[in-house]
Short mmCIF file of C-alpha atoms in Angstrom, two decimals:
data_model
loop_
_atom_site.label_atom_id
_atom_site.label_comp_id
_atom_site.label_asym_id
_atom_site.label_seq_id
_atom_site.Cartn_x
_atom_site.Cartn_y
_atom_site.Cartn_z
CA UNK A 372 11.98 34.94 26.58
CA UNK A 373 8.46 34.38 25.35
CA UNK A 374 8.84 35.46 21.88
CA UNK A 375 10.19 33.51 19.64
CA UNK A 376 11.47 33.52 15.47
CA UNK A 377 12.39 30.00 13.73
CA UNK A 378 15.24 30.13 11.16
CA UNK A 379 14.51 27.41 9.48
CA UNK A 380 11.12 25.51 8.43
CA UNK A 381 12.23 21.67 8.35
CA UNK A 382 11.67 19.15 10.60
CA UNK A 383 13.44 20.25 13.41
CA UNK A 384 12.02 23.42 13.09
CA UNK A 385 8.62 21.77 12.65
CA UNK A 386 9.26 19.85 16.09
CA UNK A 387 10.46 22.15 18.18
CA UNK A 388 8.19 24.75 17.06
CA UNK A 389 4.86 22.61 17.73
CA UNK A 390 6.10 22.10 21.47
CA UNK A 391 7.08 25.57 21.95
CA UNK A 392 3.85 26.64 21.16
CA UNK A 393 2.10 23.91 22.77
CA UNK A 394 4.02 25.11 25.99
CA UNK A 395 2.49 28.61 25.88
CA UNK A 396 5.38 30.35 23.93
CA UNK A 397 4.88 32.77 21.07
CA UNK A 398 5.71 31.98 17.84
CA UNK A 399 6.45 35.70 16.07
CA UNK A 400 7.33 34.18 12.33
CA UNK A 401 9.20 31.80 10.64
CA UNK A 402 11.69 32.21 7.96
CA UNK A 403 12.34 29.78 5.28
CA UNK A 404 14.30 31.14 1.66
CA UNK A 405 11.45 28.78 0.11
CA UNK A 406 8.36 30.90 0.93
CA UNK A 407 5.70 28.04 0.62
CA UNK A 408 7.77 26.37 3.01
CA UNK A 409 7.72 29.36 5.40
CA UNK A 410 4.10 29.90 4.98
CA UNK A 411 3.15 25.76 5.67
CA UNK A 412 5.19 25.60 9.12
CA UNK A 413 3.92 30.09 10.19
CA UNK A 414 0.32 28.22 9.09
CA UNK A 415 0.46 25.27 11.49
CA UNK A 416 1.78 27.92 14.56
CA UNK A 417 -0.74 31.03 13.46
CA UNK A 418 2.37 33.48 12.68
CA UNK A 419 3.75 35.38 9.97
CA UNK A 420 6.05 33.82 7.42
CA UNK A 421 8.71 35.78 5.23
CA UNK A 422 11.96 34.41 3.12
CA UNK A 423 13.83 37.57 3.46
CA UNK A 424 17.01 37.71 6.20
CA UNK A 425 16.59 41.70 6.30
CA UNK A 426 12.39 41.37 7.31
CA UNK A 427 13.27 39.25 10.54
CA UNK A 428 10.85 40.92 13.50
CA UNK A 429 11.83 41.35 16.70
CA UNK A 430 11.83 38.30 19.15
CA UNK A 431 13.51 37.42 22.64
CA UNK A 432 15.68 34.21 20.99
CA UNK A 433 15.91 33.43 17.20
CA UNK A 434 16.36 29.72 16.40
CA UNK A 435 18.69 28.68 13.88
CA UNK A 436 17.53 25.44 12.88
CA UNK A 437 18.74 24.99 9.29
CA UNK A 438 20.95 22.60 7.16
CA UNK A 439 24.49 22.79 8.78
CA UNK A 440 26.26 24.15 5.53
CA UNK A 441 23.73 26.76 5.42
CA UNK A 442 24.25 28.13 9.04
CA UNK A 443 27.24 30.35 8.35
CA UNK A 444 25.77 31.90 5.70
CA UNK A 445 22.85 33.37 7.55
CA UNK A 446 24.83 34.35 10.34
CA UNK A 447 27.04 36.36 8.25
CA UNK A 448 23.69 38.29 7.43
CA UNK A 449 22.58 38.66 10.96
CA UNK A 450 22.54 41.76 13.63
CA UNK A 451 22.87 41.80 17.44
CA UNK A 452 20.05 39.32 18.48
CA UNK A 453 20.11 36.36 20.91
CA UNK A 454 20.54 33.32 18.90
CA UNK A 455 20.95 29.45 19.49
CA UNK A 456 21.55 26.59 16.63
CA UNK A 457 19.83 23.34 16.82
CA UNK A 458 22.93 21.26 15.60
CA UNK A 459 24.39 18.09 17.31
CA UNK A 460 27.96 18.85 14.89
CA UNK A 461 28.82 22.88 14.65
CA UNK A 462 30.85 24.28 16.98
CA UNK A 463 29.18 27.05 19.63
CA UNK A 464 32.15 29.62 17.98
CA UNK A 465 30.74 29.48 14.51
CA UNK A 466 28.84 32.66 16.05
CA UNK A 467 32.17 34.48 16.15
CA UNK A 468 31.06 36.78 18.88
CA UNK A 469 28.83 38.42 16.25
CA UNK A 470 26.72 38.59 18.89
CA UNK A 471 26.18 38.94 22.77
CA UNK A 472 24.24 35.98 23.59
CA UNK A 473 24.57 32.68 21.72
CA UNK A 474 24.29 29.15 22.18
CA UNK A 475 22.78 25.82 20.89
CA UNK A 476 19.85 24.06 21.52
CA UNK A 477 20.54 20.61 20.39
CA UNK A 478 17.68 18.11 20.55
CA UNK A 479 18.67 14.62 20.58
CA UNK A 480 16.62 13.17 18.15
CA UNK A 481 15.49 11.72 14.85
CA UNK A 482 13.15 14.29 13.29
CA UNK A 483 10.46 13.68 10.22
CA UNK A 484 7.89 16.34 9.93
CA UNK A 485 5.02 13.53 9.83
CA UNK A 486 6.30 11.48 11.93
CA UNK A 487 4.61 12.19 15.74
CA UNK A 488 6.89 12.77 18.51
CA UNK A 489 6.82 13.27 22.03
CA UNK A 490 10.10 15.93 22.93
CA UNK A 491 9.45 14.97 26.71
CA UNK A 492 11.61 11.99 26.43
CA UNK A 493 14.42 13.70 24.06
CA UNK A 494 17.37 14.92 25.72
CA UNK A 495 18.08 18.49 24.78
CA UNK A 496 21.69 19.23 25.01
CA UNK A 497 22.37 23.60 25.94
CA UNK A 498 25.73 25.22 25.52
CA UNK A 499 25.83 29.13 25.82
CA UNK A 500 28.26 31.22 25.54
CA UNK A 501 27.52 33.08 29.04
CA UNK A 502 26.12 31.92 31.80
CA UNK A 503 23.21 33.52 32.69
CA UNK A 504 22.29 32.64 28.96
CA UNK A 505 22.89 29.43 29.89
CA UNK A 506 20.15 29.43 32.40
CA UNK A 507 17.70 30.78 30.72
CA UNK A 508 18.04 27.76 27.54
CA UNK A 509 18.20 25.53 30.02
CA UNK A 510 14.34 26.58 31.25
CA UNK A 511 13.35 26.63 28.31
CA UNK A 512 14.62 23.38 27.10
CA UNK A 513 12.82 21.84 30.52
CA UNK A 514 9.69 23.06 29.73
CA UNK A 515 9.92 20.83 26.85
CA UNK A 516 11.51 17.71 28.12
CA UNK A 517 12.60 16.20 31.22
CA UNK A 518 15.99 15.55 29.74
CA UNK A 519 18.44 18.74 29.53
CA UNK A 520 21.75 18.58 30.00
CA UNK A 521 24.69 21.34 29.72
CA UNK A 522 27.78 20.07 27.25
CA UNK A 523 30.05 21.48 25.37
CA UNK A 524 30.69 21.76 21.87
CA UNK A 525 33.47 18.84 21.67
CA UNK A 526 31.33 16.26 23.79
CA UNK A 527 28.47 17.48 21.54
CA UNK A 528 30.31 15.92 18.81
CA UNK A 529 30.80 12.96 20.26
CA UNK A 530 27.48 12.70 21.30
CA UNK A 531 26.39 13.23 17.59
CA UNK A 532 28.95 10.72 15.91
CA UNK A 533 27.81 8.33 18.41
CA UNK A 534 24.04 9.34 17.58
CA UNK A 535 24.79 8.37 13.76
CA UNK A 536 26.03 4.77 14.91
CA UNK A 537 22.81 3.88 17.23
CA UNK A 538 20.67 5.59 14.74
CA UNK A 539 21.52 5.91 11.25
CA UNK A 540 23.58 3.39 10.84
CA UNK A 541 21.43 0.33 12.85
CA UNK A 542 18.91 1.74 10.15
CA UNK A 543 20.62 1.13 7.42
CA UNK A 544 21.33 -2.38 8.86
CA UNK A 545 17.60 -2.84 8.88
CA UNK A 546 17.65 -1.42 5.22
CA UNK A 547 20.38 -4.32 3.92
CA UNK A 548 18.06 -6.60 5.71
CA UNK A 549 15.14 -5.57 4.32
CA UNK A 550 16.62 -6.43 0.66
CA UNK A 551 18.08 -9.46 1.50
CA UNK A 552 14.82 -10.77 2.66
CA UNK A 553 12.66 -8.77 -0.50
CA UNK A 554 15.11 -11.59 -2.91
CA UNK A 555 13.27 -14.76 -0.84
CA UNK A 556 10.18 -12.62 -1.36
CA UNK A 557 9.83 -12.46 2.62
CA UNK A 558 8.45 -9.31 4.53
CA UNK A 559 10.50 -6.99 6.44
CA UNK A 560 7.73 -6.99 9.36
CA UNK A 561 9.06 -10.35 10.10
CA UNK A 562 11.76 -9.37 11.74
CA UNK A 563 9.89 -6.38 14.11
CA UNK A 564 9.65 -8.35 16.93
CA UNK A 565 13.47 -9.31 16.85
CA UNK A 566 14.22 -5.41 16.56
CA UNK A 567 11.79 -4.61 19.64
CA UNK A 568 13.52 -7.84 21.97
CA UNK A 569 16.99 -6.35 21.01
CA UNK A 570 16.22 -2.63 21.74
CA UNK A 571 14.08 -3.95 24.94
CA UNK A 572 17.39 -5.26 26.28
CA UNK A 573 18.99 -2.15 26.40
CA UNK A 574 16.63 -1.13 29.17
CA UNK A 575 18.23 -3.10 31.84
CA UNK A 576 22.08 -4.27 30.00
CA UNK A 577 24.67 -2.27 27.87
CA UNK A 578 24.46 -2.88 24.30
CA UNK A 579 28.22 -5.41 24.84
CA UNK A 580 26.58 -7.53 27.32
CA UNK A 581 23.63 -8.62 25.13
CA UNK A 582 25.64 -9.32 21.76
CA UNK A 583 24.68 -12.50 20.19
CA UNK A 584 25.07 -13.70 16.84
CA UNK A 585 27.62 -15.95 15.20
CA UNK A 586 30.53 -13.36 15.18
CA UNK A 587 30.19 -12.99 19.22
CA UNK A 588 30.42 -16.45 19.13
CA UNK A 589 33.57 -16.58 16.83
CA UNK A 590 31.84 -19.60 14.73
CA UNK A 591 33.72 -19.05 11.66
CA UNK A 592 31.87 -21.87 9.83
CA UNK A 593 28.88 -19.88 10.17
CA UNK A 594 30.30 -16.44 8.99
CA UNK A 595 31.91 -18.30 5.79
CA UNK A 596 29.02 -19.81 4.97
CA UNK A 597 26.49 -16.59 5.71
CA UNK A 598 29.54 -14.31 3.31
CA UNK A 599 28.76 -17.17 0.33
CA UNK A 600 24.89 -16.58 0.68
CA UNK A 601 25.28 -12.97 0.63
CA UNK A 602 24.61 -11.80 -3.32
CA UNK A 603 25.50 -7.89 -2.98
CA UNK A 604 29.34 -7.56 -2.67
CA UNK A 605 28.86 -4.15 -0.52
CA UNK A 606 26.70 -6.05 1.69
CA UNK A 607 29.01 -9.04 1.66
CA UNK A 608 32.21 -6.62 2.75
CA UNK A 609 30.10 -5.03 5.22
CA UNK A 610 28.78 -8.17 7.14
CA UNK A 611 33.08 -9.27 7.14
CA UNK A 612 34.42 -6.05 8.78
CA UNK A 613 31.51 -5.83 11.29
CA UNK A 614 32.40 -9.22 11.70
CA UNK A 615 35.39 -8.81 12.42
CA UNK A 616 34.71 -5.70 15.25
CA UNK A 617 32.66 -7.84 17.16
CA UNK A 618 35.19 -10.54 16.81
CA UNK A 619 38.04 -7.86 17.71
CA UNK A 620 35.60 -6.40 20.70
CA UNK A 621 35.44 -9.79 21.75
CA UNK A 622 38.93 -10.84 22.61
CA UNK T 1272 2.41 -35.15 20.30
CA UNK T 1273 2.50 -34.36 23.86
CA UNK T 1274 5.58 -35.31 25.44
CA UNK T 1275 8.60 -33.76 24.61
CA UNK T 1276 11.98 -34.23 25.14
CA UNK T 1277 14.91 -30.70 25.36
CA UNK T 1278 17.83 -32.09 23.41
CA UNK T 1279 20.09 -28.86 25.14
CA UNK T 1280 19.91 -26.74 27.90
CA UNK T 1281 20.74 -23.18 26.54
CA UNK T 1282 18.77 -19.99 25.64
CA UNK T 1283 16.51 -21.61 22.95
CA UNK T 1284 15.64 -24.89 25.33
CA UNK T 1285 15.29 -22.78 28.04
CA UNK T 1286 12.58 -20.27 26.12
CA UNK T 1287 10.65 -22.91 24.44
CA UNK T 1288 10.68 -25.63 27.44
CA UNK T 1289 9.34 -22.47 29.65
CA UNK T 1290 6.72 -21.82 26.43
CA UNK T 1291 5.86 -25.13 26.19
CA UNK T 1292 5.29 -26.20 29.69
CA UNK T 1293 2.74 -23.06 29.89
CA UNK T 1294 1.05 -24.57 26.99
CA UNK T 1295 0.01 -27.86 28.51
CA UNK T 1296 3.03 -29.84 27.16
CA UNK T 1297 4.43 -32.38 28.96
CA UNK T 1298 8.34 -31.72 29.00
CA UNK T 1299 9.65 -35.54 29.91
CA UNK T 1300 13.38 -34.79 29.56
CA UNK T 1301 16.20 -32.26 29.59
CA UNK T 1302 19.98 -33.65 28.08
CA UNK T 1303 22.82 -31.39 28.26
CA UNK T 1304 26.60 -32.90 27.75
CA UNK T 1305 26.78 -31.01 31.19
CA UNK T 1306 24.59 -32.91 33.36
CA UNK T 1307 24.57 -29.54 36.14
CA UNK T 1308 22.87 -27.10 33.34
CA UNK T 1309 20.55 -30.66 32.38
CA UNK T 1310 19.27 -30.48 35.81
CA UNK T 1311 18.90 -26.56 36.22
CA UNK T 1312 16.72 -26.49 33.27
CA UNK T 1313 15.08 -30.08 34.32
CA UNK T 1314 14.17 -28.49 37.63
CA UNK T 1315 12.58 -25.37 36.54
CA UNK T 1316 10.57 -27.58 34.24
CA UNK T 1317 10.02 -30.47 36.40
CA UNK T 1318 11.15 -33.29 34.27
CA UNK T 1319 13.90 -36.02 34.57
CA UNK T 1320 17.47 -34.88 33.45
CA UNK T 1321 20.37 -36.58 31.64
CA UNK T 1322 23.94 -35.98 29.90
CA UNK T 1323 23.92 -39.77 28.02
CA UNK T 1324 22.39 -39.55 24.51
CA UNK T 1325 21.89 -43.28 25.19
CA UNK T 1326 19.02 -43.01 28.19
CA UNK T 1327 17.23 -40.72 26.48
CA UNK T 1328 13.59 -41.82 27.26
CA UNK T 1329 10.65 -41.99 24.98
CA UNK T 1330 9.02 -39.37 23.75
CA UNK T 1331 6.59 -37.80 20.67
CA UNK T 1332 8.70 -35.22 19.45
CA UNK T 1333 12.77 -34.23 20.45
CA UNK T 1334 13.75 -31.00 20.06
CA UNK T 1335 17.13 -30.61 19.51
CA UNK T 1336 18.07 -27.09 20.24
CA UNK T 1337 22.30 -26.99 20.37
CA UNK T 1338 25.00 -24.90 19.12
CA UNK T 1339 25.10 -25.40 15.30
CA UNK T 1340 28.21 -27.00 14.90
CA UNK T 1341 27.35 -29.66 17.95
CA UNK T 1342 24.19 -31.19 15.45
CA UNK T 1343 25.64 -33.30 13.16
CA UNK T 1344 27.36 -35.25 16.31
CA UNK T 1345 24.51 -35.56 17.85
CA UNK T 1346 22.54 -36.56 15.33
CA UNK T 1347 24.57 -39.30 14.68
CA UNK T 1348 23.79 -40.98 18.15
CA UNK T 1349 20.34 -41.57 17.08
CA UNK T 1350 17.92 -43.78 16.70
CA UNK T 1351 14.77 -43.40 15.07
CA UNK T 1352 13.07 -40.70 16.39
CA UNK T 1353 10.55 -37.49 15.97
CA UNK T 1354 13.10 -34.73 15.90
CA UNK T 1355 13.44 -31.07 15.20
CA UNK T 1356 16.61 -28.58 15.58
CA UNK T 1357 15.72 -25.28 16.13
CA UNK T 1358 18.37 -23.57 13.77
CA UNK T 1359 18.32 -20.60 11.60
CA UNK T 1360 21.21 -21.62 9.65
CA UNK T 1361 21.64 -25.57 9.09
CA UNK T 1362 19.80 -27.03 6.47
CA UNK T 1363 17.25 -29.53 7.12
CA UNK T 1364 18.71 -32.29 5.60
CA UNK T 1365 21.05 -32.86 8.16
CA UNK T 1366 18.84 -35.35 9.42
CA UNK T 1367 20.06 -37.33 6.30
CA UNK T 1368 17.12 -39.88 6.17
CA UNK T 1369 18.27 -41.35 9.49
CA UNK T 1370 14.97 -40.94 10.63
CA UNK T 1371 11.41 -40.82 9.25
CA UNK T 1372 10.07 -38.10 10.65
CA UNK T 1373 12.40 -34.30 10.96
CA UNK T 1374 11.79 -30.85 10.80
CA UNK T 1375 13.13 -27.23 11.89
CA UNK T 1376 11.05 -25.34 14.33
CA UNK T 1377 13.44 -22.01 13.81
CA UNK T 1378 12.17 -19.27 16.86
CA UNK T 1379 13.23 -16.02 14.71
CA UNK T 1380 14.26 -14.54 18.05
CA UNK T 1381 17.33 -13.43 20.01
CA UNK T 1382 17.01 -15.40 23.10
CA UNK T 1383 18.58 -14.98 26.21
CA UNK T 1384 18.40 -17.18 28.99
CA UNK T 1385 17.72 -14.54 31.88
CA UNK T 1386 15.94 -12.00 29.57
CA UNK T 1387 11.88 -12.28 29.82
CA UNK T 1388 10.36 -12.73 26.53
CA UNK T 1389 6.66 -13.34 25.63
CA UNK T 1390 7.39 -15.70 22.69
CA UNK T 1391 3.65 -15.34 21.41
CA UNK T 1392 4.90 -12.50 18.62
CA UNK T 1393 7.94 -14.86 17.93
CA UNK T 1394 7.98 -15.62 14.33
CA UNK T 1395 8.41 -19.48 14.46
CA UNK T 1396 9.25 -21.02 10.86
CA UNK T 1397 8.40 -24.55 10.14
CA UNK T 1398 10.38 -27.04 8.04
CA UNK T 1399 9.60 -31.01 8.05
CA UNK T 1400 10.57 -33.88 5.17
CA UNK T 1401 6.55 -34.54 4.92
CA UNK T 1402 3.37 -33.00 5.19
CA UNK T 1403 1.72 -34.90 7.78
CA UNK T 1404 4.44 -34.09 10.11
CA UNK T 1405 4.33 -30.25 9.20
CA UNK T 1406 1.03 -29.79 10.27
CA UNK T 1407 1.86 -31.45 13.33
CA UNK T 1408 4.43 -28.84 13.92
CA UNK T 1409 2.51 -25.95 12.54
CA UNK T 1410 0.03 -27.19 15.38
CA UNK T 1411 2.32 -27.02 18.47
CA UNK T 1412 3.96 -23.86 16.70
CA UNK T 1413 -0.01 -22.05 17.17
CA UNK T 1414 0.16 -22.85 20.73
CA UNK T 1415 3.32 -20.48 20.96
CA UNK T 1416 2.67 -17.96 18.59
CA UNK T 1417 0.54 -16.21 16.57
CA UNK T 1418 3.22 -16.06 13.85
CA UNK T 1419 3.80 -18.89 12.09
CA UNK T 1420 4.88 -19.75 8.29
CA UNK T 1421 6.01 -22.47 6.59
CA UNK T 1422 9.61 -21.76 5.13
CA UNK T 1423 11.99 -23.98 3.34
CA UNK T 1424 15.45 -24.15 4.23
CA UNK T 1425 16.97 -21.46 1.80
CA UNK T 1426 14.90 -19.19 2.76
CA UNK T 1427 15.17 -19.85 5.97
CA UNK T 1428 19.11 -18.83 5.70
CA UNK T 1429 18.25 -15.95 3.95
CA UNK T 1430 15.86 -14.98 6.80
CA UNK T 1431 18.63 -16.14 9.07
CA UNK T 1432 21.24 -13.59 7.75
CA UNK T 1433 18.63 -10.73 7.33
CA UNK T 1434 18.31 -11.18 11.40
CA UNK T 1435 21.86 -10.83 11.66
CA UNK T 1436 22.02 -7.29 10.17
CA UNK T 1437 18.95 -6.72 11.79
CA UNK T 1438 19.99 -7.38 15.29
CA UNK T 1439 23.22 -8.64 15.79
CA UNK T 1440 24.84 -5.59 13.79
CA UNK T 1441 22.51 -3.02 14.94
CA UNK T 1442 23.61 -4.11 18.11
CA UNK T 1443 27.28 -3.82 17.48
CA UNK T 1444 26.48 -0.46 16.42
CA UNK T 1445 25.00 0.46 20.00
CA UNK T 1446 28.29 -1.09 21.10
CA UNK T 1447 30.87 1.46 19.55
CA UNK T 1448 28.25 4.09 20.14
CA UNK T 1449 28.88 3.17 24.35
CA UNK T 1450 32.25 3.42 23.70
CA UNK T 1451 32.57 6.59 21.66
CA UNK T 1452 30.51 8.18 24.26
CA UNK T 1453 32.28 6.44 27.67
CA UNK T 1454 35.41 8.13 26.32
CA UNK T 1455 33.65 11.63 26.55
CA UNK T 1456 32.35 10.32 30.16
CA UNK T 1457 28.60 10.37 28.63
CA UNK T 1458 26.06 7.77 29.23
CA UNK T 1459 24.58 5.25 26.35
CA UNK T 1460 21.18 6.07 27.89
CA UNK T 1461 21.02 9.22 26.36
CA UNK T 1462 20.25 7.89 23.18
CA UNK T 1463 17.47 5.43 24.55
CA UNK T 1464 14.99 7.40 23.22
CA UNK T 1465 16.42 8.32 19.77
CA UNK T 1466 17.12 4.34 19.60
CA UNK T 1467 13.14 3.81 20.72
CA UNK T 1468 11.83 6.15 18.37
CA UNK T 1469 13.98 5.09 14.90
CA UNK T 1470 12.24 1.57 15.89
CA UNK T 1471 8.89 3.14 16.65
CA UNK T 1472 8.93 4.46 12.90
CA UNK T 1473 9.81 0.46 11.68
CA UNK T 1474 5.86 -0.05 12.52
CA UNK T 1475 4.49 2.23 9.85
CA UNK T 1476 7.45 2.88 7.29
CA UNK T 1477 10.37 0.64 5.36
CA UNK T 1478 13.43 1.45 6.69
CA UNK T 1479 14.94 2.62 3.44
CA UNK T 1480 12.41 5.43 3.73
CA UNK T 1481 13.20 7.12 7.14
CA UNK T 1482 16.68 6.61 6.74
CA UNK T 1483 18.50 10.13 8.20
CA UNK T 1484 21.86 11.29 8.54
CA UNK T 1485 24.84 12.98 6.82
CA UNK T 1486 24.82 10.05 4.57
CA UNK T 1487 21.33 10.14 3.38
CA UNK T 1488 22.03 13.83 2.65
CA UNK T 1489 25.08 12.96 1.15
CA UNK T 1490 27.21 15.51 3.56
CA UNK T 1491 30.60 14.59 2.51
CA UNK T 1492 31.95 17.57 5.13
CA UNK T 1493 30.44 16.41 8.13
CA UNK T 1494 31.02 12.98 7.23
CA UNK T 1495 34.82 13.62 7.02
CA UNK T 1496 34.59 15.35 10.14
CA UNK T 1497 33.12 12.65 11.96
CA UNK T 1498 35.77 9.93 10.44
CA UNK T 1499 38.76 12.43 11.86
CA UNK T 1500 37.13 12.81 15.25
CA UNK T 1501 36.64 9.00 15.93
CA UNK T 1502 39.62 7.36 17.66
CA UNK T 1503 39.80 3.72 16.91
CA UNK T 1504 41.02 3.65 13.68
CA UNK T 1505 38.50 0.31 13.10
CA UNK T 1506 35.85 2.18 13.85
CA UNK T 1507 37.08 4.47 11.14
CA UNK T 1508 36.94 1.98 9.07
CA UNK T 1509 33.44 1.03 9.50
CA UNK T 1510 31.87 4.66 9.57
CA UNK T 1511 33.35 5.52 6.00
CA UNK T 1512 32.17 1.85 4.52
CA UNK T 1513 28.64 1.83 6.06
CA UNK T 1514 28.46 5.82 4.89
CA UNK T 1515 29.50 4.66 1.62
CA UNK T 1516 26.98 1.75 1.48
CA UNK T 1517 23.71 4.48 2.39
CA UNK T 1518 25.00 6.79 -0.30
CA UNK T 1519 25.26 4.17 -2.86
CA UNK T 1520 22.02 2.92 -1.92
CA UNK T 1521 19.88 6.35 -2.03
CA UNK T 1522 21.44 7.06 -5.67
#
């Protein structure tokens, strides 16, 4: 399975297709239905570019790595080739046995195009729908990172809902904090080496042992008087119901 | 202002006695209400312990680093002293004019006691009632860290609650990640590095910039399918309000 095709030209695609090639596979062409953005990524990994379905070469594994809505849509339009998706949320049977070999190639990650990465750390998750299909995603996958495990679509799901918690939403935490702080006319960067202690810990302790903060402490007097200083109601609802989890978690 | 006395015995004494020590300060005391912790922390530091408020020795500068709601009681057992608390949260005119000379010296850090931490990136904010005495501060502050401002006390809150959402709630978030993924039997460590590397972009970008996810994208479909495949209906709860807080805040 050296020859590969990209569905897709965002950053997932971006990512994985930079490693692949670093790692001696070849990229065949890359298919985006925005041409320029075809052509940018098929530029960056010397291969051809088209936004046309029905012009798809020939390759050993095609790589769906598009928006989620958009993935049954281009299936629909597909023949008999050897496909994985690249998403942490659709199910493996959204191939309906359309074809003979399919899986997903989920890497565990947050992806910007310009944002470096190194995949050697990410865990790649493989689910196929036979298993000598299996085998051969899961080499693959390990030539990219040290980190592959087999699971199935519904712990996949898990995995990903979880994923948004750790990820996107501790992000937007930093976001609310980040305003808060802009109306005192005090600098986000403040706070980075608090961020770096708190993900340190994780390291050596689960994420429930290390809790601090006034809710873990149940100081009431505190939370009152942090809800009054709050300005944003949003921000003032949100900082009472996670409040209250760690509270509830607490008890 | 070399000898100091640790009014408290917890995480914060512990930290900056440790700091402080390392730094050429003479630590003369350690009071705790319970004398065992007193002497714990008096040992590692090699000073003189106590649990009476009223043999506190002499000293240049007592820092009184307690739960919040355990100042005001102390401070009332006081004579006229040096003193700073080390709070994020309690304003600085608690000291009420009892004595002539009182700060904050507010480590923006989450401490804990058994957790190794190289306080020298430690934001340390300084408050006092004059200026002589805030240079003085500022002063032993530079010994410790390389981060040091001068912040009055309502900004100081604001700073204070900003840390909150920055690490206490990001943290809670890791939490119902663990337990979202214990029920599928999958370990938190998997998303170490997807943790490490949303931090890792904090260095060179705002956080309302790389902000990913179904709500960023505004993916009402996945985001309902997330919300009916998480359990605990409080965690429910939290995943539709924090979704609705990132799409309100990218529109």
């Amino acid at each position: 399975m050296k020859d590969i095709i990209l569905i897709g030209s965002g950053n997932v695609a971006t990512h994985l297709g930079n490693s692949l090639k670093k790692r001696g596979f070849n990229i065949v062409q890359v298919w985006s239905k925005h041409i320029n953005n075809a052509k940018i990524l098929a530029n960056r990994l010397d291969c051809e570019s088209t936004s046309s379905i029905k012009q798809l070469k020939k390759a050993d594994l095609y790589i769906l790595a598009v928006k989620d809505d958009a993935i049954n849509q281009i299936i629909s339009q597909l023949k008999d080739i050897t496909i994985v998706h690249t998403s942490g949320s659709i199910d493996i049977e959204v191939f309906n046995h359309r074809v003979s070999n399919y899986g997903v190639f989920y890497p565990l990650q947050t992806f910007n195009k310009n944002v470096d990465l190194d995949l050697s750390k990410t865990p790649i998750c493989i689910e196929a729908n036979n298993k000598k299909f299996e085998n051969k995603l899961m080499n693959i996958a390990r030539e990219l990172s040290r980190n592959v495990i087999q699971l199935d679509s519904e712990s996949r799901r898990a995995l990903h809902i979880a994923a948004v918690f750790a990820c996107n939403f501790s992000n937007h935490m930093y976001t609310i904090s980040e305003k808060i702080l802009s109306e005192s006319n005090l600098d986000f960067r403040l706070l980075l080496p608090l961020i770096n202690q708190t993900v340190t810990k994780l390291k050596d302790h689960n994420p429930s042992e290390i809790q601090t903060g006034p809710a873990k402490r149940n100081d009431k007097q505190l939370i009152d008087s942090h809800i009054i200083g709050i300005k944003d109601a949003k921000f003032k609802e949100l900082y009472t119901l996670i409040s209250n989890s760690i509270i509830s978690h607490n008890e």
